[in-house]
Short mmCIF file of C-alpha atoms and ligand atoms in Angstrom, two decimals:
data_model
loop_
_atom_site.label_atom_id
_atom_site.label_comp_id
_atom_site.label_asym_id
_atom_site.label_seq_id
_atom_site.Cartn_x
_atom_site.Cartn_y
_atom_site.Cartn_z
CA MET A 121 19.25 -22.11 23.85
CA VAL A 122 18.58 -22.38 20.14
CA ARG A 123 20.48 -19.93 18.00
CA GLN A 124 18.54 -17.73 15.65
CA ARG A 125 19.52 -14.69 13.61
CA GLU A 126 20.15 -11.74 15.88
CA VAL A 127 18.74 -9.20 13.43
CA ILE A 128 15.38 -10.96 13.64
CA ALA A 129 15.13 -10.74 17.44
CA GLU A 130 15.89 -7.02 17.16
CA LEU A 131 13.18 -6.36 14.56
CA PRO A 132 10.04 -4.49 15.56
CA ALA A 133 7.01 -6.70 14.93
CA TYR A 134 4.63 -5.46 12.24
CA LYS A 135 1.82 -3.87 14.26
CA GLN A 136 -1.82 -4.25 13.38
CA GLY A 137 -4.24 -1.51 14.46
CA ALA A 138 -6.23 -2.36 17.62
CA THR A 139 -9.51 -4.23 17.25
CA PRO A 140 -12.56 -2.12 18.17
CA SER A 141 -13.86 -3.01 21.62
CA SER A 142 -17.50 -2.36 20.72
CA ALA A 143 -19.75 -1.52 17.78
CA ASP A 144 -19.52 2.10 18.86
CA VAL A 145 -15.77 2.24 18.24
CA PHE A 146 -14.56 3.00 14.71
CA LYS A 147 -11.35 1.48 13.43
CA LEU A 148 -9.73 4.01 11.12
CA SER A 149 -6.21 2.69 11.54
CA SER A 150 -5.68 0.22 8.69
CA ASN A 151 -6.92 2.03 5.56
CA GLU A 152 -9.60 -0.59 5.06
CA ASN A 153 -12.56 -0.15 2.74
CA PRO A 154 -15.62 0.76 4.85
CA PHE A 155 -18.02 -1.07 2.52
CA PRO A 156 -18.82 -4.75 3.13
CA PRO A 157 -18.19 -7.21 0.28
CA LEU A 158 -20.62 -7.14 -2.66
CA PRO A 159 -23.17 -10.01 -2.71
CA SER A 160 -21.68 -11.23 -6.00
CA VAL A 161 -18.24 -11.45 -4.39
CA VAL A 162 -19.62 -13.32 -1.39
CA ALA A 163 -21.43 -15.73 -3.76
CA SER A 164 -18.19 -16.46 -5.62
CA VAL A 165 -16.42 -17.25 -2.34
CA VAL A 166 -19.28 -19.47 -1.15
CA GLU A 167 -19.11 -21.37 -4.42
CA ALA A 168 -15.35 -21.83 -4.05
CA LEU A 169 -15.83 -23.22 -0.53
CA SER A 170 -16.90 -26.57 -1.97
CA THR A 171 -13.33 -27.27 -3.10
CA ILE A 172 -11.33 -26.19 -0.06
CA HIS A 173 -10.29 -29.81 0.51
CA LEU A 174 -8.04 -29.32 -2.53
CA TYR A 175 -4.94 -27.16 -2.92
CA PRO A 176 -5.50 -23.93 -4.82
CA ALA A 177 -4.34 -23.43 -8.41
CA MET A 178 -0.82 -22.09 -7.94
CA SER A 179 -0.70 -20.49 -11.38
CA ALA A 180 -3.90 -18.54 -10.57
CA PRO A 181 -5.04 -18.94 -14.20
CA ALA A 182 -8.36 -17.07 -14.24
CA ILE A 183 -7.28 -14.01 -12.28
CA SER A 184 -3.92 -13.88 -14.13
CA GLN A 185 -5.79 -13.75 -17.42
CA ARG A 186 -8.12 -11.02 -16.16
CA VAL A 187 -5.35 -8.84 -14.75
CA ALA A 188 -3.28 -9.28 -17.93
CA GLU A 189 -6.28 -8.24 -20.07
CA LYS A 190 -7.06 -5.26 -17.86
CA PHE A 191 -3.58 -3.81 -18.35
CA GLY A 192 -2.88 -5.11 -21.86
CA VAL A 193 0.09 -7.20 -20.70
CA ASP A 194 0.91 -10.88 -20.99
CA VAL A 195 0.10 -13.39 -18.23
CA ASP A 196 3.87 -13.94 -17.99
CA ASN A 197 4.14 -10.36 -16.70
CA VAL A 198 1.91 -11.00 -13.68
CA ALA A 199 2.87 -12.65 -10.36
CA PHE A 200 0.60 -13.04 -7.32
CA GLY A 201 1.02 -13.26 -3.58
CA ALA A 202 -1.08 -13.40 -0.41
CA GLY A 203 -1.51 -9.63 -0.32
CA SER A 204 0.81 -7.16 -2.01
CA VAL A 205 2.94 -7.28 1.14
CA GLU A 206 3.85 -10.85 0.24
CA VAL A 207 4.67 -9.77 -3.31
CA ALA A 208 6.86 -7.00 -1.85
CA ALA A 209 8.68 -9.71 0.14
CA GLN A 210 9.10 -11.76 -3.05
CA LEU A 211 10.48 -8.75 -4.92
CA ILE A 212 13.05 -8.16 -2.18
CA GLN A 213 14.01 -11.82 -1.83
CA ALA A 214 14.42 -12.20 -5.58
CA SER A 215 16.57 -9.05 -5.83
CA ALA A 216 18.58 -8.50 -2.66
CA GLY A 217 20.53 -10.63 -0.18
CA THR A 218 23.38 -10.15 2.27
CA GLY A 219 25.40 -7.02 1.48
CA ASP A 220 22.79 -5.65 -0.94
CA GLU A 221 20.85 -2.45 -0.31
CA VAL A 222 17.19 -1.59 -0.75
CA ILE A 223 16.20 2.08 -0.84
CA PHE A 224 12.83 3.49 0.19
CA ALA A 225 11.45 6.77 1.46
CA TRP A 226 10.80 7.18 5.15
CA ARG A 227 8.27 7.48 6.53
CA SER A 228 6.55 5.01 4.25
CA PHE A 229 4.95 1.57 4.41
CA GLU A 230 6.23 0.05 7.64
CA ALA A 231 6.77 -3.41 6.22
CA TYR A 232 9.62 -2.30 3.90
CA PRO A 233 12.47 -2.20 6.47
CA ILE A 234 11.20 -5.38 8.13
CA LEU A 235 11.03 -7.36 4.87
CA VAL A 236 14.43 -6.08 3.74
CA THR A 237 16.06 -7.08 7.02
CA VAL A 238 14.40 -10.52 6.96
CA ALA A 239 15.87 -11.03 3.48
CA GLY A 240 19.32 -10.34 4.96
CA ALA A 241 19.74 -7.13 2.95
CA THR A 242 20.32 -3.61 4.25
CA PRO A 243 17.43 -1.11 4.40
CA ILE A 244 18.33 2.43 3.28
CA ALA A 245 15.60 4.79 4.50
CA VAL A 246 15.70 8.24 2.88
CA PRO A 247 13.76 10.95 4.77
CA LEU A 248 10.76 12.57 3.10
CA THR A 249 10.89 16.27 2.21
CA ALA A 250 9.52 18.91 4.60
CA ASP A 251 6.23 18.52 2.67
CA ASP A 252 6.12 14.80 3.48
CA ALA A 253 6.78 13.84 -0.15
CA HIS A 254 9.39 11.50 -1.63
CA ASP A 255 12.78 13.21 -1.88
CA LEU A 256 13.73 11.55 -5.14
CA ASP A 257 16.95 13.54 -5.52
CA ALA A 258 18.11 12.29 -2.12
CA MET A 259 16.97 8.76 -3.03
CA ALA A 260 19.04 8.93 -6.25
CA ASP A 261 22.01 10.23 -4.21
CA ALA A 262 21.63 7.15 -1.96
CA ILE A 263 22.18 4.71 -4.87
CA THR A 264 25.44 2.74 -4.57
CA PRO A 265 26.85 -0.25 -6.49
CA ARG A 266 25.14 -2.37 -3.80
CA THR A 267 21.65 -1.01 -4.52
CA ARG A 268 19.43 -3.77 -5.92
CA LEU A 269 15.90 -2.48 -5.41
CA ILE A 270 14.11 0.83 -4.81
CA PHE A 271 10.54 1.25 -3.56
CA VAL A 272 8.54 4.28 -4.61
CA CYS A 273 5.25 4.25 -2.71
CA ASN A 274 2.82 6.28 -4.78
CA PRO A 275 0.60 7.58 -3.20
CA ASN A 276 2.72 7.28 -0.09
CA ASN A 277 1.51 5.57 3.07
CA PRO A 278 1.11 7.28 5.58
CA THR A 279 1.46 10.80 4.10
CA GLY A 280 -0.88 10.48 1.08
CA THR A 281 1.58 12.38 -1.12
CA GLY A 282 2.26 11.60 -4.78
CA VAL A 283 5.19 11.52 -7.17
CA THR A 284 4.61 13.32 -10.47
CA ARG A 285 5.38 11.90 -13.90
CA ALA A 286 8.14 14.48 -14.46
CA GLU A 287 9.72 13.76 -11.06
CA LEU A 288 9.76 10.01 -11.67
CA GLU A 289 11.20 10.45 -15.18
CA ARG A 290 14.00 12.59 -13.82
CA PHE A 291 14.66 10.08 -11.06
CA LEU A 292 14.76 7.11 -13.42
CA GLU A 293 17.45 8.84 -15.48
CA ARG A 294 19.69 8.40 -12.45
CA VAL A 295 18.77 4.77 -11.67
CA PRO A 296 21.10 2.15 -13.19
CA ALA A 297 19.32 -0.22 -15.60
CA ASP A 298 20.12 -3.25 -13.41
CA VAL A 299 18.29 -1.84 -10.37
CA LEU A 300 14.60 -2.72 -10.08
CA VAL A 301 12.25 0.15 -9.18
CA VAL A 302 9.01 -1.01 -7.55
CA ILE A 303 6.12 1.42 -7.76
CA ASP A 304 3.86 0.43 -4.88
CA GLU A 305 0.38 1.54 -5.91
CA ALA A 306 -1.70 0.08 -3.08
CA TYR A 307 -3.78 3.31 -3.05
CA VAL A 308 -3.72 4.18 -6.74
CA HIS A 309 -7.49 3.90 -7.22
CA PHE A 310 -8.08 6.81 -4.85
CA ASN A 311 -5.90 9.15 -6.87
CA ARG A 312 -7.29 11.15 -9.78
CA ASP A 313 -4.48 13.70 -9.85
CA GLU A 314 -3.49 13.84 -13.51
CA ASN A 315 0.14 14.80 -12.89
CA THR A 316 0.86 11.76 -10.75
CA ALA A 317 3.01 9.06 -12.33
CA GLU A 318 1.07 5.91 -13.23
CA GLY A 319 3.12 2.81 -12.68
CA ILE A 320 1.75 0.91 -15.64
CA ASP A 321 2.78 3.70 -18.08
CA PHE A 322 6.30 3.58 -16.67
CA PHE A 323 6.32 -0.23 -16.85
CA ARG A 324 5.64 0.08 -20.59
CA ARG A 325 8.47 2.58 -21.07
CA TYR A 326 11.26 1.31 -18.81
CA PRO A 327 12.60 -2.27 -18.53
CA ASN A 328 13.41 -2.04 -14.81
CA ILE A 329 9.97 -1.20 -13.37
CA ALA A 330 7.65 -3.43 -11.36
CA VAL A 331 4.18 -2.22 -10.41
CA LEU A 332 2.66 -3.47 -7.17
CA HIS A 333 -1.13 -3.62 -6.80
CA THR A 334 -3.53 -5.00 -4.21
CA PHE A 335 -7.13 -6.15 -3.96
CA SER A 336 -7.15 -5.07 -0.28
CA LYS A 337 -8.04 -1.39 -0.54
CA ALA A 338 -10.22 -0.17 -3.42
CA TYR A 339 -11.53 -3.71 -4.07
CA GLY A 340 -12.22 -4.28 -0.38
CA LEU A 341 -10.73 -7.79 -0.12
CA ALA A 342 -8.19 -7.15 2.67
CA GLY A 343 -9.29 -10.26 4.57
CA LEU A 344 -8.78 -12.60 1.62
CA ARG A 345 -5.19 -11.53 0.84
CA LEU A 346 -4.41 -11.00 -2.83
CA GLY A 347 -1.88 -8.73 -4.47
CA TYR A 348 0.21 -8.86 -7.62
CA ALA A 349 3.18 -7.41 -9.42
CA ILE A 350 3.37 -6.52 -13.09
CA ALA A 351 6.98 -6.89 -14.18
CA GLN A 352 9.20 -8.21 -16.96
CA PRO A 353 8.66 -11.96 -17.49
CA THR A 354 12.10 -12.83 -16.06
CA VAL A 355 11.33 -10.84 -12.91
CA ALA A 356 7.81 -12.27 -12.59
CA ALA A 357 9.19 -15.82 -13.04
CA ASN A 358 11.62 -15.23 -10.18
CA LEU A 359 8.78 -13.99 -7.98
CA ARG A 360 6.97 -17.29 -8.61
CA ARG A 361 10.18 -19.14 -7.67
CA VAL A 362 10.44 -17.43 -4.27
CA ALA A 363 6.67 -17.46 -3.55
CA VAL A 364 5.47 -19.59 -0.65
CA PRO A 365 3.67 -22.48 -2.39
CA PHE A 366 -0.14 -22.33 -2.23
CA ALA A 367 -0.24 -19.07 -0.21
CA VAL A 368 -2.87 -17.61 -2.56
CA THR A 369 -6.18 -19.37 -2.01
CA ASP A 370 -8.82 -20.20 -4.61
CA LEU A 371 -11.26 -18.18 -2.49
CA ALA A 372 -9.11 -15.09 -3.00
CA GLN A 373 -8.67 -15.77 -6.71
CA ARG A 374 -12.41 -16.24 -7.24
CA ALA A 375 -13.32 -13.16 -5.20
CA ALA A 376 -10.85 -11.08 -7.21
CA VAL A 377 -12.36 -12.21 -10.51
CA ALA A 378 -15.85 -11.38 -9.16
CA SER A 379 -14.53 -7.96 -8.09
CA LEU A 380 -13.18 -7.23 -11.56
CA ASP A 381 -16.63 -8.19 -12.89
CA ALA A 382 -18.10 -5.54 -10.58
CA GLU A 383 -15.70 -2.67 -11.28
CA ALA A 384 -18.48 -0.18 -12.06
CA GLU A 385 -20.20 -0.80 -8.74
CA LEU A 386 -16.92 -0.74 -6.82
CA GLY A 387 -16.01 2.46 -8.66
CA GLU A 388 -19.09 4.16 -7.23
CA ARG A 389 -17.92 3.21 -3.77
CA ILE A 390 -14.48 4.66 -4.50
CA ASP A 391 -16.18 7.90 -5.62
CA GLN A 392 -18.03 8.02 -2.31
CA ILE A 393 -14.82 7.45 -0.32
CA MET A 394 -13.15 10.24 -2.31
CA ALA A 395 -16.07 12.60 -1.69
CA GLU A 396 -15.81 11.87 2.02
CA ARG A 397 -12.07 12.51 1.85
CA GLY A 398 -12.83 15.93 0.36
CA ARG A 399 -15.33 16.72 3.09
CA VAL A 400 -13.03 15.56 5.91
CA SER A 401 -10.02 17.42 4.47
CA ALA A 402 -11.99 20.65 4.07
CA GLU A 403 -13.26 20.47 7.62
CA LEU A 404 -9.78 19.78 9.01
CA ALA A 405 -8.36 22.70 7.04
CA ALA A 406 -11.15 24.95 8.33
CA GLY A 407 -10.17 23.91 11.86
CA GLY A 408 -6.58 24.98 11.17
CA TRP A 409 -5.14 21.44 11.16
CA LYS A 410 -2.02 20.96 9.06
CA HIS A 411 -2.42 18.06 6.68
CA SER A 412 -1.27 17.05 3.21
CA ASP A 413 -3.76 16.88 0.34
CA SER A 414 -4.13 13.13 0.41
CA LEU A 415 -4.27 11.15 -2.82
CA ALA A 416 -5.27 8.02 -0.88
CA ASN A 417 -8.10 6.71 1.33
CA PHE A 418 -6.71 8.32 4.47
CA VAL A 419 -5.60 11.71 5.75
CA TRP A 420 -2.26 12.51 7.35
CA LEU A 421 -2.30 15.10 10.12
CA ARG A 422 1.01 16.74 10.92
CA THR A 423 0.34 16.98 14.64
CA GLY A 424 4.01 16.92 15.74
CA ALA A 425 4.37 17.38 19.51
CA GLN A 426 0.57 17.37 19.84
CA THR A 427 0.23 13.85 18.44
CA ASP A 428 -0.33 12.04 21.75
CA ASP A 429 -3.00 14.53 22.85
CA VAL A 430 -4.84 14.29 19.55
CA ASN A 431 -4.68 10.52 19.62
CA ALA A 432 -5.99 10.46 23.19
CA ALA A 433 -8.96 12.63 22.14
CA LEU A 434 -9.67 10.33 19.21
CA THR A 435 -9.56 7.26 21.45
CA GLU A 436 -11.89 8.97 23.91
CA HIS A 437 -14.37 9.57 21.08
CA GLY A 438 -14.17 5.95 19.97
CA VAL A 439 -11.90 6.49 16.96
CA LEU A 440 -8.88 4.22 16.51
CA ALA A 441 -6.25 5.91 14.33
CA ARG A 442 -2.57 5.32 13.63
CA ALA A 443 -0.28 7.69 15.53
CA TRP A 444 3.46 8.22 15.27
CA PRO A 445 4.37 10.17 18.41
CA GLY A 446 6.12 13.46 17.62
CA GLU A 447 5.23 13.17 13.93
CA GLY A 448 1.61 12.78 12.99
CA ILE A 449 -1.56 10.73 12.78
CA ARG A 450 -2.99 8.80 9.87
CA VAL A 451 -6.75 8.44 9.84
CA SER A 452 -8.50 6.25 7.26
CA ILE A 453 -11.57 7.57 5.49
CA GLY A 454 -14.37 5.37 6.79
CA SER A 455 -18.15 5.42 6.70
CA THR A 456 -19.86 8.82 6.97
CA GLU A 457 -20.70 8.00 10.58
CA ALA A 458 -17.09 7.14 11.41
CA ASN A 459 -15.78 10.26 9.67
CA ASN A 460 -18.28 12.42 11.56
CA ARG A 461 -17.07 10.93 14.81
CA PHE A 462 -13.47 11.70 13.84
CA LEU A 463 -14.34 15.29 12.96
CA ALA A 464 -16.32 15.71 16.18
CA ALA A 465 -13.27 14.57 18.16
CA MET A 466 -11.01 16.99 16.29
CA ALA A 467 -13.44 19.83 16.95
CA THR A 468 -12.82 19.43 20.69
CA LEU A 469 -9.16 20.43 20.19
CA GLN A 470 -7.23 23.43 18.93
CA PRO A 471 -4.12 22.94 16.82
CA THR A 472 -1.06 24.31 18.60
CA PRO A 473 0.86 26.84 16.47
N1 PMP B 211 1.71 -1.31 0.19
C1 PMP B 211 1.29 -0.29 0.92
C2 PMP B 211 1.78 1.07 0.61
C3 PMP B 211 0.39 -0.49 1.97
O1 PMP B 211 -0.01 0.54 2.72
C4 PMP B 211 -0.08 -1.80 2.23
C5 PMP B 211 -1.05 -2.12 3.34
N2 PMP B 211 -1.17 -1.29 4.37
C6 PMP B 211 0.41 -2.82 1.42
C7 PMP B 211 1.29 -2.56 0.42
C8 PMP B 211 0.03 -4.25 1.66
O2 PMP B 211 -1.33 -4.50 1.52
P1 PMP B 211 -1.86 -5.94 1.23
O3 PMP B 211 -0.82 -6.91 1.68
O4 PMP B 211 -3.11 -6.05 1.98
O5 PMP B 211 -2.04 -6.02 -0.25
#
């Protein structure tokens, strides 16, 4: 039998939410944008199709320029990957190997422990507070001389909680200057809370910050795979060194440029998703369901021991959500129709005290 690394065989596979079995089933399990791509974005992809016999531009020149301009940074500060999950993998691989530690909150984005283990490093998962928020004091306590990287997912997936500016400042006082702090802002566009720390502000003020962004959520390009980090040029250069060559397609690069051209229109869609989040949250609260005030495009229900029952009711009503038995359920904000279906399913149940 061939010999492979034992830690890999023991890893849980990254699970994708189930595919809807019919048009009457709503998938609210992957925090996708419910709106279809804009015609201008589709046109840019169709145009790029004529050159798919060629390799894509690895330096991603046009989108690098646009992202750099948007944030007032240099193109040397920006590094891309096939989705921000690939950039997260690059950040880990460039920072941590055997014997090194990577700290993150738990529960958080499920790929973190998998990517850290694949890199040969040791995942250090620090439990969230009782309010499902990052416990930054405990995360600072977990720092050792072996710590090479820390993820702060803000807003956090799956709890929708945020880290404030003051909390992050206090935390960073305790982080050694040679440890990279990655602020994963996959859901940042759905957060208008003024006290929440903005990664880009911290990037400007601290030399050991990397900001992680994606075109998958607010920009609705999950299927094309494009994410990026904004980091110091030396860090960004190392990300390019570990990147899988040609993983980022020209189709994705063109669609992202077209999306930045359409920010006003996409912004209106984000406003609609946020209005729906307000409506859904208010109705859940009125029904007595415990949930955090989400800063993202999903809600997190603390259903505890009732999780399996709630998930069964959702499935029965044609709603696919993401459940963690004994903990809670994350439900993406979808179309009005999908959200209504979700609320109708919840109305058939009573929260247990
Ligand atoms: N970070 C967080 C917190 C996420 O929830 C996700 C996707 N679920 C990602 C990163 C990765 O998204 P993508 O690879 O599509 O950019």
